[in-house]
Short mmCIF file of the C-alpha atoms (twelve columns), coordinates in Angstrom:
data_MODEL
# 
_entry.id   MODEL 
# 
loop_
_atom_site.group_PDB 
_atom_site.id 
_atom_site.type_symbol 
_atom_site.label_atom_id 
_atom_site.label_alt_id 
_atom_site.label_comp_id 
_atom_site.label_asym_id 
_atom_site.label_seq_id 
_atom_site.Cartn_x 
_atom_site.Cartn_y 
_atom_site.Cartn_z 
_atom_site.pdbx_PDB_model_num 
ATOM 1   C CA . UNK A 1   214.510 151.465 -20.791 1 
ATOM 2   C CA . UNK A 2   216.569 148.475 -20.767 1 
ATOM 3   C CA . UNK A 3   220.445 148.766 -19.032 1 
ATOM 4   C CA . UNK A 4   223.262 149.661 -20.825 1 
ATOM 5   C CA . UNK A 5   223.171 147.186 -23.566 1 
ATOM 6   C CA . UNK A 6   219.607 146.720 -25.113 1 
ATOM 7   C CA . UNK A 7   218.651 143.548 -26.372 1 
ATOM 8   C CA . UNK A 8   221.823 142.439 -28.016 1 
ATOM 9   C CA . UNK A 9   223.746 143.366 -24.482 1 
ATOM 10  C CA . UNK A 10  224.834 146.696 -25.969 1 
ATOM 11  C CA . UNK A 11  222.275 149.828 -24.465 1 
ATOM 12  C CA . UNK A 12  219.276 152.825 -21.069 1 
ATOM 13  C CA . UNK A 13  220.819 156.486 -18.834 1 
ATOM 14  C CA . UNK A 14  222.884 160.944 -16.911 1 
ATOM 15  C CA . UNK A 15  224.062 161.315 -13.691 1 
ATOM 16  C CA . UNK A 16  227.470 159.952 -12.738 1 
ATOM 17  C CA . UNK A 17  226.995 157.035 -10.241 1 
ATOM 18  C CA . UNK A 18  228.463 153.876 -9.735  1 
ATOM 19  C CA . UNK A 19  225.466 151.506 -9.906  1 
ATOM 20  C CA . UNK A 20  224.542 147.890 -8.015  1 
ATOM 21  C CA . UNK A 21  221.544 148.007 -9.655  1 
ATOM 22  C CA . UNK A 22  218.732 149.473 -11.571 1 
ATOM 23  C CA . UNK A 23  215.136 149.470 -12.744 1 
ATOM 24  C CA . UNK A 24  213.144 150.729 -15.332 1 
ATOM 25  C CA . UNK A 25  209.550 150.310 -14.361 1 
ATOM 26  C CA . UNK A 26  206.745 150.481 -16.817 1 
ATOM 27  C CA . UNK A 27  203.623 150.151 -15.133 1 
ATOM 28  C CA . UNK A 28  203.929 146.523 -13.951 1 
ATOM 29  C CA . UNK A 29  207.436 146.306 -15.632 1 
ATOM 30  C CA . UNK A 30  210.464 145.868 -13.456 1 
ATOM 31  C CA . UNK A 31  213.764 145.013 -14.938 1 
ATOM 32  C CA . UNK A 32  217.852 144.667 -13.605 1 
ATOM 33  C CA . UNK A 33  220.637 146.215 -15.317 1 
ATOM 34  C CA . UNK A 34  223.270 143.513 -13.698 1 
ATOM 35  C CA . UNK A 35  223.352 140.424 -16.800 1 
ATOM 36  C CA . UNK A 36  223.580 143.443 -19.069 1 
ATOM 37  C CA . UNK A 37  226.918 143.932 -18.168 1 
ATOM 38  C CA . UNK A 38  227.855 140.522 -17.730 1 
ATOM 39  C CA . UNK A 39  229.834 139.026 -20.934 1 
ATOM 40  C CA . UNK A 40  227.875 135.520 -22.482 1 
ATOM 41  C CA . UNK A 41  224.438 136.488 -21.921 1 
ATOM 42  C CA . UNK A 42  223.622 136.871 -25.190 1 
ATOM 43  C CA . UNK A 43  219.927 138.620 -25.664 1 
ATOM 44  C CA . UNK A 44  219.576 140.046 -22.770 1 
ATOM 45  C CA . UNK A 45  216.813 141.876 -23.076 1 
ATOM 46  C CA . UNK A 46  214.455 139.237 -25.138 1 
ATOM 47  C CA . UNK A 47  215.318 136.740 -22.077 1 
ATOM 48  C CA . UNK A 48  214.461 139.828 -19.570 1 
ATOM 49  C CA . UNK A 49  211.180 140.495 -21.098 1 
ATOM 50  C CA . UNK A 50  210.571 136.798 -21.739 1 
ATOM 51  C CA . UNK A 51  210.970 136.118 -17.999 1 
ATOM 52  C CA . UNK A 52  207.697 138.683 -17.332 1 
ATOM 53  C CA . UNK A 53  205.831 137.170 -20.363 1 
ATOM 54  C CA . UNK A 54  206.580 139.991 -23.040 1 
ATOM 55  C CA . UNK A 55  208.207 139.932 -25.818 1 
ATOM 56  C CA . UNK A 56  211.501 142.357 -26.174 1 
ATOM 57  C CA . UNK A 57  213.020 143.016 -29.568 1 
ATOM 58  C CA . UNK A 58  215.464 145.113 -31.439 1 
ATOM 59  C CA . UNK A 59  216.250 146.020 -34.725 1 
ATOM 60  C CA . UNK A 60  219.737 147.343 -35.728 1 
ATOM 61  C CA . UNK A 61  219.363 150.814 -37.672 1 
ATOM 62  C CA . UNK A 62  222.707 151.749 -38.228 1 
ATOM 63  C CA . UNK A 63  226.103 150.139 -38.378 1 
ATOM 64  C CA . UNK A 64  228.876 152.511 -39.985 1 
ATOM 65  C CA . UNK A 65  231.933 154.858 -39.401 1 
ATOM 66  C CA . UNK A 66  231.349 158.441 -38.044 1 
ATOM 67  C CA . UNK A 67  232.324 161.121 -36.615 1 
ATOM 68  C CA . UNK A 68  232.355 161.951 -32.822 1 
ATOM 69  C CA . UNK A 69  230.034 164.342 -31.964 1 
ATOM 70  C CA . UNK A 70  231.270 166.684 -29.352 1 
ATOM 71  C CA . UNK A 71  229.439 165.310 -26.115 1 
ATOM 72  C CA . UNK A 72  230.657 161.414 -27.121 1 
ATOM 73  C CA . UNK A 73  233.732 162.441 -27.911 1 
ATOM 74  C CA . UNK A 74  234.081 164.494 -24.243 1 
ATOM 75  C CA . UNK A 75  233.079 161.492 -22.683 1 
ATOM 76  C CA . UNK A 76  235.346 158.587 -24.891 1 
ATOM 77  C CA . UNK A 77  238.411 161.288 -23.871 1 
ATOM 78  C CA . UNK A 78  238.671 161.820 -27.733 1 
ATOM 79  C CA . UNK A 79  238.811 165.106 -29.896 1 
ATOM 80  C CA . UNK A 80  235.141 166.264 -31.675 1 
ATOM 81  C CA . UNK A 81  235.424 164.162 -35.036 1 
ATOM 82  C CA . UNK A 82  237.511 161.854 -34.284 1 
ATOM 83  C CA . UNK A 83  236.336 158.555 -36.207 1 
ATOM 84  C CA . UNK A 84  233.762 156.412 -33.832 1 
ATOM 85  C CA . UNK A 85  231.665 152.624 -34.767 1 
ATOM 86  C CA . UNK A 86  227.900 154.027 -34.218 1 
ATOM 87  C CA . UNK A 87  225.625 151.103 -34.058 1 
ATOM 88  C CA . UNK A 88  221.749 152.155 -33.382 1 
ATOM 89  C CA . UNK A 89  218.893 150.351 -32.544 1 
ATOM 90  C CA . UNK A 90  215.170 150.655 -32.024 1 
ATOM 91  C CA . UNK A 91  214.467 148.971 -28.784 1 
ATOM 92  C CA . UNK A 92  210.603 147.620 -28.807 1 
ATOM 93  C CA . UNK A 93  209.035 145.961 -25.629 1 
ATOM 94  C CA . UNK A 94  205.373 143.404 -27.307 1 
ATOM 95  C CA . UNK A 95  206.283 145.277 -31.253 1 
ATOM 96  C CA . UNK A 96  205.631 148.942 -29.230 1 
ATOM 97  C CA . UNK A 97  208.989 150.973 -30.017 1 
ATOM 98  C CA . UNK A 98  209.803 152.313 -26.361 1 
ATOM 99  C CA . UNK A 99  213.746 153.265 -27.050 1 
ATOM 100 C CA . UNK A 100 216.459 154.341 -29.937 1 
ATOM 101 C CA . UNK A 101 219.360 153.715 -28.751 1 
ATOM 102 C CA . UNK A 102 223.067 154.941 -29.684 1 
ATOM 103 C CA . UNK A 103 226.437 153.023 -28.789 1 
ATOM 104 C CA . UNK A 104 230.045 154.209 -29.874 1 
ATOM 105 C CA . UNK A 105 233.297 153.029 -29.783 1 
ATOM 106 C CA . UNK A 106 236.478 154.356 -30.939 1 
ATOM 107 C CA . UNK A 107 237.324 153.428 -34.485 1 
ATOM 108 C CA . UNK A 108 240.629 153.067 -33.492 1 
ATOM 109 C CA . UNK A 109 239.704 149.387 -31.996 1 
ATOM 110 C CA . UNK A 110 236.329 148.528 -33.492 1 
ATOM 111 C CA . UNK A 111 236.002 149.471 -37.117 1 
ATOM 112 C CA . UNK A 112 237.045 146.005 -38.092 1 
ATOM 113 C CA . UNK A 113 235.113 144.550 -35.900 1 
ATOM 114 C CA . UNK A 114 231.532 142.885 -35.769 1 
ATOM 115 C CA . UNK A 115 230.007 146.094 -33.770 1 
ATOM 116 C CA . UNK A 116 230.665 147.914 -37.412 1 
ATOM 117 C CA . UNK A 117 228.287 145.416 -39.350 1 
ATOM 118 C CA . UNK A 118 224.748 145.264 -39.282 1 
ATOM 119 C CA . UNK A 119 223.532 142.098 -38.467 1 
ATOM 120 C CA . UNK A 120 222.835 140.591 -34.577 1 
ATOM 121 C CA . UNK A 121 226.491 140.042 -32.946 1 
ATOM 122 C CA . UNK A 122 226.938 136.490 -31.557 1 
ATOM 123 C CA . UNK A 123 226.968 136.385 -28.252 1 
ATOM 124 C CA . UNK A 124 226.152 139.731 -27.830 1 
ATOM 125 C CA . UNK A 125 228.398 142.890 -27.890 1 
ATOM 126 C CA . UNK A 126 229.786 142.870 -24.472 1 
ATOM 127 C CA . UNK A 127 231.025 139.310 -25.464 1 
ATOM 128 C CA . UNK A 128 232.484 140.460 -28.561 1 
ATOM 129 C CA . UNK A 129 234.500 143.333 -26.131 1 
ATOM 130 C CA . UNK A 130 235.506 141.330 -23.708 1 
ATOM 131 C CA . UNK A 131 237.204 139.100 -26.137 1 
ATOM 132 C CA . UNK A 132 239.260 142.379 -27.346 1 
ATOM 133 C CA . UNK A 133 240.082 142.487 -23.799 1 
ATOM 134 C CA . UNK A 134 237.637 145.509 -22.765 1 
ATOM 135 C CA . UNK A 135 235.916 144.786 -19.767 1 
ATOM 136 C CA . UNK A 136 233.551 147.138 -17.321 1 
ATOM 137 C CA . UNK A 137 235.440 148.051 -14.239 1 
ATOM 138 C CA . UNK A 138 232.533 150.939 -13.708 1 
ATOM 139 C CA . UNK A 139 229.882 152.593 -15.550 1 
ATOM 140 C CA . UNK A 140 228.800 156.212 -15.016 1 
ATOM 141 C CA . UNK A 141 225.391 157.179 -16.279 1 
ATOM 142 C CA . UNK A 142 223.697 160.680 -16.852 1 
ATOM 143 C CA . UNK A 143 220.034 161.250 -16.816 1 
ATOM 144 C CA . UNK A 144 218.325 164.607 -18.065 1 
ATOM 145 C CA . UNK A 145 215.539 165.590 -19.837 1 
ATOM 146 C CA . UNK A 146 214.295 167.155 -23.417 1 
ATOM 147 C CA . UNK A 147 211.904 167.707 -26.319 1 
ATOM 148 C CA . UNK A 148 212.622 164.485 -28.465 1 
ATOM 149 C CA . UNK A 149 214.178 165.563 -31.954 1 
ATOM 150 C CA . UNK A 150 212.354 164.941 -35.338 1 
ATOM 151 C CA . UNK A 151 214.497 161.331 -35.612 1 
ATOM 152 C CA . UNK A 152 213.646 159.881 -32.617 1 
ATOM 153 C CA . UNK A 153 209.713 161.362 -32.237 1 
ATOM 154 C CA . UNK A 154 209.779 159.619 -35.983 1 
ATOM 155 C CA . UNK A 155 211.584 156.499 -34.729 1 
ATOM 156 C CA . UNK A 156 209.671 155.690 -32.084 1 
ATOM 157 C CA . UNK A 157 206.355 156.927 -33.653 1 
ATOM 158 C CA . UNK A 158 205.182 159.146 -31.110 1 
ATOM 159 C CA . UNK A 159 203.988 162.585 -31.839 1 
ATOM 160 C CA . UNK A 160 205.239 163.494 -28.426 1 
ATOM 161 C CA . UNK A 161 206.984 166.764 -28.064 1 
ATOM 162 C CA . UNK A 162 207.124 166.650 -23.722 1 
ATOM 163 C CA . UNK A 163 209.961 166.617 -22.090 1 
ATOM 164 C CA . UNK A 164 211.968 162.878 -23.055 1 
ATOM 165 C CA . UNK A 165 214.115 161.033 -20.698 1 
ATOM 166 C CA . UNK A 166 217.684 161.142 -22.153 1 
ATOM 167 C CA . UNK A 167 220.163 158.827 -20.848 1 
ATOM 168 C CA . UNK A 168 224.116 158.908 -21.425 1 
ATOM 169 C CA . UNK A 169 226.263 155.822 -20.533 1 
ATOM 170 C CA . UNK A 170 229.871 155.941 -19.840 1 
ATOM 171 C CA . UNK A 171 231.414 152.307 -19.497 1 
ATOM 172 C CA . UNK A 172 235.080 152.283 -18.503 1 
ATOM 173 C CA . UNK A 173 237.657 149.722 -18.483 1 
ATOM 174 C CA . UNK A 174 239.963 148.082 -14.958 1 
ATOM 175 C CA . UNK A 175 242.710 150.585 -16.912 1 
ATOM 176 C CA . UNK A 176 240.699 153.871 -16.545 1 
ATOM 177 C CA . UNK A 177 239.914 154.182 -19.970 1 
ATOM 178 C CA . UNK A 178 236.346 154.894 -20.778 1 
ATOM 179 C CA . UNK A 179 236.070 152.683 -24.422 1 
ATOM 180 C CA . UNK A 180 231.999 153.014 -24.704 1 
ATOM 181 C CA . UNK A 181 229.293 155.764 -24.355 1 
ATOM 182 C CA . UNK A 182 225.619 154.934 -25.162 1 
ATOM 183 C CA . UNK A 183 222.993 157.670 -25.424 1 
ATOM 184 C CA . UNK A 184 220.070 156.582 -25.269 1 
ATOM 185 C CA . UNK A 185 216.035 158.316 -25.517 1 
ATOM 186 C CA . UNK A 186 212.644 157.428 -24.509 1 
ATOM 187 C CA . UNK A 187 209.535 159.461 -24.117 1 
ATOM 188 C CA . UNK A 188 209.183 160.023 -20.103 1 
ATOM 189 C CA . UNK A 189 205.895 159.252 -20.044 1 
ATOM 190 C CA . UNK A 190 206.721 155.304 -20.942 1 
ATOM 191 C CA . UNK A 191 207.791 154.862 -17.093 1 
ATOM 192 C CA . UNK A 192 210.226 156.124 -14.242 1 
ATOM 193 C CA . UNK A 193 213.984 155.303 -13.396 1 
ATOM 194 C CA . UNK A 194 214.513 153.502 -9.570  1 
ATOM 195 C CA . UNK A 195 218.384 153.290 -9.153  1 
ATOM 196 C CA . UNK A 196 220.045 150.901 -6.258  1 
ATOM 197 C CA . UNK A 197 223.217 151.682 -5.182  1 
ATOM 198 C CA . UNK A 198 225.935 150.374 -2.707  1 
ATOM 199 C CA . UNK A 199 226.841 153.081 -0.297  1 
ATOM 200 C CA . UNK A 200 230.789 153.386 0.010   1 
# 
């Protein structure tokens, strides 16, 4: 999984934490979710896996209006339905899909904005929300488990119906206000989750 923002610094994560750092390992793969979060890094993730002598990609599924769906919405401190940008990508590590991941925002700030269109966003999506004055303060992530749906086994063509490593992320502004959640699914058998944290 790559942290929180996927190649194009957008999007992987459940369990509420405030993170230093953390790893995705994949066999010999180790990567850090810190530039992720950090605004002007552009592709994070094609750098990342450049840096270990891979080749990371994405490719941007979906870029439209929709509607909130009940666990986003919970988490974005919005009603079920309430208008959200979704923007979805298939996260591949040397052309081998390993990720699909889902970012939204409330429409209410970011339907007429570049995170509603398909193509690549310059300087990456943390960039772009930084310059509407939305900045991380903290991130909260949730990690469970479950049976990959039809979509994603389809997406990431696997005919893998174990248990999938489903992660939710929560990003939330210096003001309080959580203005991003990215869900994000992998099959658990791709690699295992070290997390780093400052004790308080």
């Amino acid at each position: 999984m790559n942290w929180p923002y996927g190649g194009e610094t957008d999007g992987w994560l459940k369990r509420p934490c405030e993170l230093e750092e953390s790893r995705v390992t994949e066999t010999h793969w180790t990567g850090s979710s810190a530039p992720y979060l950090e605004s002007g890094q552009g592709d994070v993730w094609g750098k990342e896996a450049a840096a270990q002598g891979r080749t990371g990609t994405q490719r941007i599924l979906r870029a439209e209006q929709a509607s909130a769906p009940q666990e986003v919405a919970a988490h974005l401190g919005l009603t079920p339905g309430t208008p959200v940008i979704l923007r979805q990508r298939l996260i591949s590590l040397d052309s081998r899909p390993i990720e699909l991941a889902n970012s939204y925002w409330p429409a209410s700030f970011a339907a007429q904005t570049a995170l509603a269109q398909k193509g690549r966003i310059r300087g990456g999506a943390v960039s772009l929300l930084a310059s509407l004055g939305y900045k991380p303060e903290s991130v909260q992530e949730y990690v469970t488990t479950r049976p990959p749906t039809r979509e994603e086994a389809e997406a990431l063509q696997l005919a893998d119906n174990h248990e999938w490593i489903l992660c939710l992320t929560r990003v939330i502004s210096s003001g309080g206000h959580p203005y991003e959640v990215s869900v994000m699914v992998s099959p658990g058998r791709i690699g295992r989750l070290h997390y780093s944290m400052k004790a308080h």
